[in-house]
Amino acid sequence: MKVLVIGGGAREHALCRSLSLDPDVTALYCAPGNAGIAEVAELHPVDQLDGDAVARLAGELGAELVVVGPEAPLVAGVADAVRAAGVPVFGPSKEAALLEGSKAFAKDVMAGAGVPTARSYVCTTPEEIDEALDAFGAPYVVKDDGLAAGKGVVVTADVEQARAHALACDRVVIEEYLDGPEVSLFAITDGTTVLPLQPAQDFKRALDGDEGPNTGGMGAYSPLPWADPKLVEEVLGSVLQPTVDELRRRGTPFSGLLYAGLAITGRGVRVIEFNARFGDPETQVVLARLKTPLAGVLLNSANGTLADQAPLNWSDDAAVTVVVASHNYPDTPRTGDPIEGLDDIAAQDAPHAYVLHAGTKRDGDKVVSAGGRVLSVTATGSDLTQARERAYAAVGRIRLDGLQHRTDIARKAAEG
């Protein structure tokens, strides 16, 4: 099978790494890719928001499966253009991707499906914003209705900060605060059958101890030793399957990756948000543990044949990812700094630890930073303690001026 992956971050590097290890994949392409992905896939330039250009590239390459990584191309309808060209594609239609593209649409779907979530108001005027903030009180949860690359949510006890964020959005969802630990649960679906993956937990705040501003994610781990063993089964029955059934009932079937961001509250599981694609950095740890070859599973989703898929096979090992970010991330990150130490990790830490590139590019014979989140250092081990040790040992070899990373990824879970 010839596979084309769309995107250029660490999530796409994780997808390409897994696909490159799949014996059924005879050719692997990525557009536009990055410096790390170039080691496992052939890179091609493309405007990833231009569906016709992506479909054209898929045709030229003879791709038999297109995997759309990021949310923006999905919300722009890139999967529709590829499907219309007759190429199987892993990723939802533009209409179904609104589940991530609009928080208000997601709330409406959840209401129709009877899915448990936070009470919320959709606001478009300053008066509605003030009423909603007053109704819920602190801590305030304010979400930009549209896509914001993981940075559209503000959770704060400061009403003025909450109001300022709300006023800066065209349309905003203000909702009750959900207490309790958060879990990310991915599921692959063809619009009817739903196949859940293993849960992960990510770390959104920039600094240790969950301090600092919200980011796209600073690390993740899987499995979750503290979670109820029946969690996946429960979420499949109460959240994932009802949502997929509701979207199909509405005539907008969802096929691809459905990502449920969950809060495990004192009153039970509640949905914080849905995403319409693999999450970053959780994908890095989930795929590190998946033993079933990936391409066939994604193709079954694209072709509507997921009911024929054999049960997934998982490693008992734990996986930890630590994100290495550039100076001043998430504000205005500095780029263009040389990255050194990558060869040392390949020589000394493989196969248990490896580096997935996010914001990188090649500059002559050097690899340089090209974004806020630069690398995802991922490691596996017999338990979280060993996986953490291996991940942080590898992080310690990286030299990048002004780099920052959290030192407490998975620490609490490892300590039990």
XYZ file of C-alpha atoms in Angstrom:
416
model
C 0.000 0.000 0.000
C 1.215 3.514 -0.862
C 0.330 5.998 1.896
C 0.381 9.814 1.902
C 0.303 11.620 5.267
C -0.716 15.298 5.340
C 0.902 17.541 7.982
C 4.280 18.365 9.412
C 4.278 18.075 13.203
C 5.245 15.492 15.819
C 1.837 13.814 15.491
C 2.524 13.266 11.787
C 6.050 12.046 12.582
C 4.530 9.510 15.011
C 2.042 8.400 12.331
C 4.805 8.151 9.705
C 7.067 6.216 12.085
C 4.316 3.639 12.754
C 3.419 3.404 9.060
C 7.090 2.993 8.104
C 7.272 -0.050 10.410
C 4.175 -1.615 8.787
C 5.209 -4.380 6.324
C 2.134 -3.634 4.168
C 3.325 -0.077 3.423
C 5.407 -0.179 0.246
C 5.813 3.595 -0.191
C 5.360 6.381 2.351
C 4.983 10.069 1.485
C 4.391 13.115 3.677
C 3.384 16.644 2.689
C 4.826 18.997 3.743
C 6.596 17.012 6.516
C 9.637 18.156 8.532
C 13.316 17.352 9.033
C 12.635 14.221 11.097
C 9.842 12.844 8.921
C 12.264 13.058 5.951
C 14.154 10.105 7.477
C 11.155 7.745 7.120
C 9.049 9.249 4.311
C 9.516 11.025 0.980
C 8.552 14.695 1.429
C 6.484 16.740 -1.018
C 5.526 20.429 -0.845
C 1.775 21.127 -0.683
C -0.633 23.729 0.658
C -2.273 21.427 3.192
C -5.431 23.589 3.292
C -5.976 23.236 -0.469
C -8.070 20.106 -1.002
C -7.635 20.094 -4.785
C -3.848 20.353 -4.437
C -3.783 17.488 -1.912
C -6.033 15.337 -4.127
C -3.839 16.110 -7.144
C -0.689 15.117 -5.224
C -2.334 11.874 -4.072
C -3.150 11.078 -7.707
C 0.365 11.858 -8.926
C 1.899 9.631 -6.258
C -0.594 6.815 -6.799
C -1.505 6.941 -3.094
C -3.911 4.219 -1.989
C -4.590 5.862 1.384
C -4.359 9.503 2.477
C -4.089 10.244 6.211
C -4.957 13.844 7.140
C -3.154 14.726 10.386
C -4.056 18.275 11.532
C -7.468 19.777 12.271
C -7.265 22.827 9.977
C -7.212 20.815 6.696
C -10.106 18.653 7.943
C -12.238 21.684 8.839
C -11.290 23.160 5.431
C -12.729 20.070 3.689
C -9.506 18.500 2.425
C -10.771 14.955 3.129
C -13.860 15.643 0.967
C -11.707 16.667 -2.012
C -9.550 13.542 -1.716
C -12.639 11.310 -1.388
C -14.209 12.975 -4.424
C -11.062 12.048 -6.378
C -11.690 8.394 -5.509
C -8.816 7.937 -3.048
C -9.542 6.373 0.377
C -8.904 8.942 3.108
C -8.584 8.680 6.882
C -10.262 11.781 8.281
C -13.787 13.177 8.590
C -15.682 15.336 6.100
C -15.794 19.111 6.513
C -19.317 18.824 7.970
C -18.370 16.135 10.498
C -15.104 17.922 11.431
C -17.270 20.776 12.778
C -17.309 18.613 15.909
C -13.898 20.195 16.528
C -14.322 23.291 14.368
C -17.227 24.622 16.454
C -17.612 24.122 20.214
C -21.275 25.163 19.889
C -21.924 22.468 17.236
C -20.238 19.873 19.486
C -22.486 20.863 22.407
C -25.549 20.503 20.157
C -24.459 17.026 19.030
C -23.796 15.974 22.629
C -27.250 17.184 23.659
C -28.823 15.154 20.842
C -26.775 12.079 21.720
C -27.348 12.312 25.477
C -23.595 12.567 26.108
C -22.592 13.885 29.569
C -20.788 17.231 29.376
C -20.457 20.541 31.220
C -23.440 22.908 31.247
C -22.676 25.818 28.938
C -23.833 29.005 27.247
C -23.004 30.130 23.700
C -22.417 33.899 23.759
C -22.039 36.503 21.010
C -22.642 39.805 22.893
C -20.962 41.451 25.912
C -24.268 41.184 27.803
C -24.511 37.429 27.204
C -20.876 37.023 28.260
C -21.431 38.854 31.553
C -24.588 36.840 32.282
C -22.814 33.537 31.645
C -19.744 34.432 33.739
C -22.064 35.531 36.542
C -24.142 32.343 36.306
C -21.191 29.953 36.684
C -18.781 31.923 38.876
C -15.111 31.073 39.333
C -13.148 29.233 38.116
C -14.249 30.521 34.711
C -13.965 28.328 31.599
C -14.030 30.368 28.372
C -13.617 28.704 24.964
C -13.271 30.297 21.554
C -15.963 28.634 19.419
C -13.576 28.116 16.481
C -10.182 26.483 15.935
C -7.356 28.047 17.951
C -4.532 25.461 17.742
C -5.055 24.338 21.339
C -4.784 27.870 22.698
C -8.421 29.028 22.542
C -9.340 28.013 26.083
C -8.844 30.120 29.204
C -9.452 28.674 32.685
C -9.032 31.352 35.336
C -10.307 32.634 38.675
C -9.892 36.218 37.369
C -13.208 37.448 35.966
C -11.526 40.305 34.046
C -9.146 37.890 32.306
C -12.100 35.621 31.469
C -14.118 38.550 30.114
C -11.186 39.864 28.033
C -10.702 36.457 26.379
C -14.445 36.146 25.709
C -14.657 39.610 24.154
C -11.721 38.807 21.845
C -13.700 35.904 20.305
C -16.446 36.276 17.680
C -18.481 33.565 19.342
C -17.610 32.009 22.666
C -18.712 29.041 24.776
C -18.697 29.676 28.541
C -19.201 26.597 30.681
C -19.098 25.209 34.176
C -15.719 24.114 35.498
C -15.197 20.341 35.617
C -13.062 19.085 38.494
C -11.054 15.874 38.465
C -8.230 14.394 36.373
C -8.377 14.658 32.583
C -8.070 11.771 30.140
C -7.657 11.694 26.363
C -9.346 8.757 24.669
C -9.010 8.257 20.905
C -11.285 6.058 18.827
C -11.027 5.037 15.190
C -14.406 4.894 13.468
C -15.855 4.377 9.989
C -19.093 6.154 10.891
C -20.743 3.031 12.346
C -18.214 0.816 14.127
C -16.132 2.462 16.880
C -12.742 1.054 17.870
C -11.317 2.727 21.004
C -7.551 3.004 21.513
C -5.721 3.059 24.865
C -6.227 6.169 27.041
C -3.515 8.747 27.652
C -3.081 11.862 29.754
C -1.480 15.051 28.477
C -0.143 18.161 30.197
C -1.466 21.442 28.829
C 0.286 24.021 31.027
C 3.753 25.274 30.110
C 5.397 24.871 33.522
C 5.889 22.209 36.194
C 3.028 21.721 38.634
C 0.491 22.729 35.968
C 1.516 26.376 36.245
C 1.903 28.909 33.446
C -0.097 29.494 30.255
C -2.023 26.898 28.255
C -0.052 25.334 25.406
C -0.718 22.804 22.663
C 0.608 20.169 25.108
C 3.962 19.696 26.892
C 3.987 15.925 27.331
C 1.886 12.792 27.752
C 1.910 9.251 29.070
C 0.066 5.946 28.695
C -1.265 3.726 30.267
C -3.025 5.370 33.225
C -2.367 3.150 36.260
C -4.840 5.140 38.380
C -7.801 4.871 35.957
C -10.718 2.457 36.372
C -10.040 -0.656 34.229
C -13.590 -0.306 32.850
C -13.039 3.325 31.748
C -12.610 2.606 28.020
C -15.679 0.367 27.920
C -17.735 2.956 29.827
C -16.688 5.850 27.556
C -17.346 3.749 24.437
C -20.914 3.159 25.642
C -21.738 6.598 27.061
C -19.747 8.951 24.788
C -18.088 7.578 21.649
C -20.746 5.283 20.157
C -23.676 7.660 20.900
C -21.786 10.568 19.271
C -20.981 8.560 16.131
C -24.598 7.317 15.979
C -25.959 10.868 16.364
C -23.757 12.251 13.581
C -24.815 9.421 11.275
C -28.478 10.078 12.168
C -27.981 13.740 11.189
C -26.646 12.733 7.781
C -23.073 13.794 8.571
C -21.359 10.464 9.333
C -18.011 10.800 11.086
C -15.206 8.608 9.775
C -11.631 8.944 11.021
C -10.274 9.666 14.481
C -12.699 10.798 17.162
C -10.855 12.212 20.174
C -12.736 12.675 23.434
C -11.160 14.966 26.032
C -12.664 13.794 29.320
C -12.841 14.923 32.949
C -13.248 12.176 35.539
C -15.414 14.150 37.974
C -16.980 13.218 41.295
C -20.270 12.844 39.359
C -18.803 10.592 36.671
C -17.167 11.031 33.272
C -17.865 14.334 31.460
C -16.747 15.401 27.968
C -14.605 18.553 27.981
C -14.221 18.676 24.193
C -14.089 16.625 21.026
C -11.342 16.734 18.427
C -11.591 15.332 14.917
C -8.017 14.012 14.630
C -5.182 12.399 16.559
C -4.094 14.585 19.478
C -0.574 15.910 19.897
C 1.317 14.834 22.092
C -0.928 11.893 23.095
C -0.545 10.200 19.682
C 3.166 9.815 20.369
C 2.575 7.605 23.438
C -0.509 5.755 22.167
C 1.176 4.684 18.917
C 4.340 3.745 20.843
C 2.223 1.048 22.546
C 0.203 -0.161 19.527
C 1.516 -3.477 18.167
C -1.126 -3.973 15.446
C 0.170 -2.640 12.091
C -1.429 0.767 11.562
C -2.121 1.065 7.821
C -4.772 -1.652 7.635
C -6.708 -0.200 10.580
C -6.772 3.272 8.995
C -7.748 1.801 5.607
C -10.659 -0.098 7.214
C -11.879 3.202 8.652
C -11.573 4.912 5.259
C -13.360 2.060 3.438
C -16.169 1.538 5.965
C -14.981 -1.986 6.824
C -13.926 -1.485 10.457
C -16.335 -4.228 11.588
C -13.919 -6.697 9.916
C -10.945 -5.418 11.920
C -9.377 -7.920 14.339
C -9.033 -6.699 17.963
C -6.064 -4.384 18.439
C -2.903 -5.748 20.025
C -1.226 -3.559 22.682
C 2.160 -3.674 24.375
C 2.162 -3.938 28.171
C 4.972 -1.365 28.195
C 4.421 2.212 29.325
C 5.256 5.217 27.148
C 6.177 8.789 28.066
C 6.620 11.794 25.775
C 8.352 15.006 26.847
C 7.929 18.031 24.578
C 11.010 20.210 24.051
C 9.862 23.743 23.221
C 11.705 26.795 21.958
C 12.580 29.957 23.840
C 9.494 32.022 24.789
C 6.895 29.378 23.800
C 3.856 29.693 23.819
C 4.014 33.486 23.307
C 6.281 34.374 20.368
C 8.694 31.457 20.134
C 12.150 32.024 18.701
C 13.028 29.939 15.633
C 16.140 29.241 13.563
C 18.277 27.917 16.439
C 20.465 24.859 15.656
C 19.474 21.578 17.358
C 22.281 19.264 18.435
C 22.420 15.907 20.221
C 19.916 14.059 17.994
C 22.598 11.643 16.727
C 23.660 10.949 20.332
C 20.107 9.848 21.189
C 19.940 7.607 18.104
C 23.291 6.048 19.063
C 22.813 5.678 22.826
C 19.084 5.538 23.633
C 17.474 3.664 20.730
C 15.313 1.639 20.465
C 13.737 2.480 23.829
C 13.879 6.254 23.322
C 13.581 8.230 20.100
C 12.889 11.756 18.895
C 9.805 12.796 16.937
C 10.201 16.151 15.201
C 7.537 18.863 15.486
C 8.786 22.354 14.581
C 12.033 21.588 12.739
C 13.529 22.111 9.299
C 16.816 21.431 7.569
C 19.179 24.357 7.032
C 22.116 23.040 4.996
C 23.582 20.179 7.014
C 21.967 21.362 10.272
C 18.527 20.810 11.791
C 17.096 24.058 13.197
C 14.009 24.990 15.207
C 11.035 26.126 13.124
C 8.186 26.379 15.642
C 7.148 26.606 19.275
C 7.042 22.911 20.073
C 10.265 21.633 18.503
C 10.639 17.953 19.468
C 8.698 15.165 21.194
C 11.137 12.890 22.988
C 9.352 9.551 23.417
C 10.434 6.522 25.428
C 9.009 3.158 26.426
C 9.738 1.043 29.474
C 8.368 -1.794 31.570
C 6.561 0.797 33.693
C 6.144 4.577 33.825
C 9.189 5.002 36.073
C 11.509 3.340 33.543
C 9.862 5.120 30.579
C 10.286 8.494 32.366
C 13.945 7.804 33.149
C 14.650 6.911 29.536
C 12.750 9.912 28.161
C 14.490 12.424 30.419
C 17.917 10.854 29.812
C 17.367 11.452 26.096
C 16.053 14.996 26.689
C 19.289 15.685 28.574
C 21.334 15.089 25.403
C 19.519 17.770 23.383
C 21.259 21.104 22.899
C 19.050 23.972 21.735
C 19.605 27.537 22.876
C 16.819 28.645 25.244
C 15.025 25.278 25.167
C 12.337 24.612 27.760
C 10.526 21.478 28.908
C 8.598 20.267 31.927
C 10.399 18.003 34.393
C 7.268 16.433 35.933
C 5.606 14.606 33.015
C 4.022 11.374 34.406
C 5.815 11.813 37.746
C 2.678 11.620 39.919
C 1.324 8.608 38.027
C 4.689 6.830 38.243
C 4.882 7.416 41.985
C 1.348 6.054 42.387
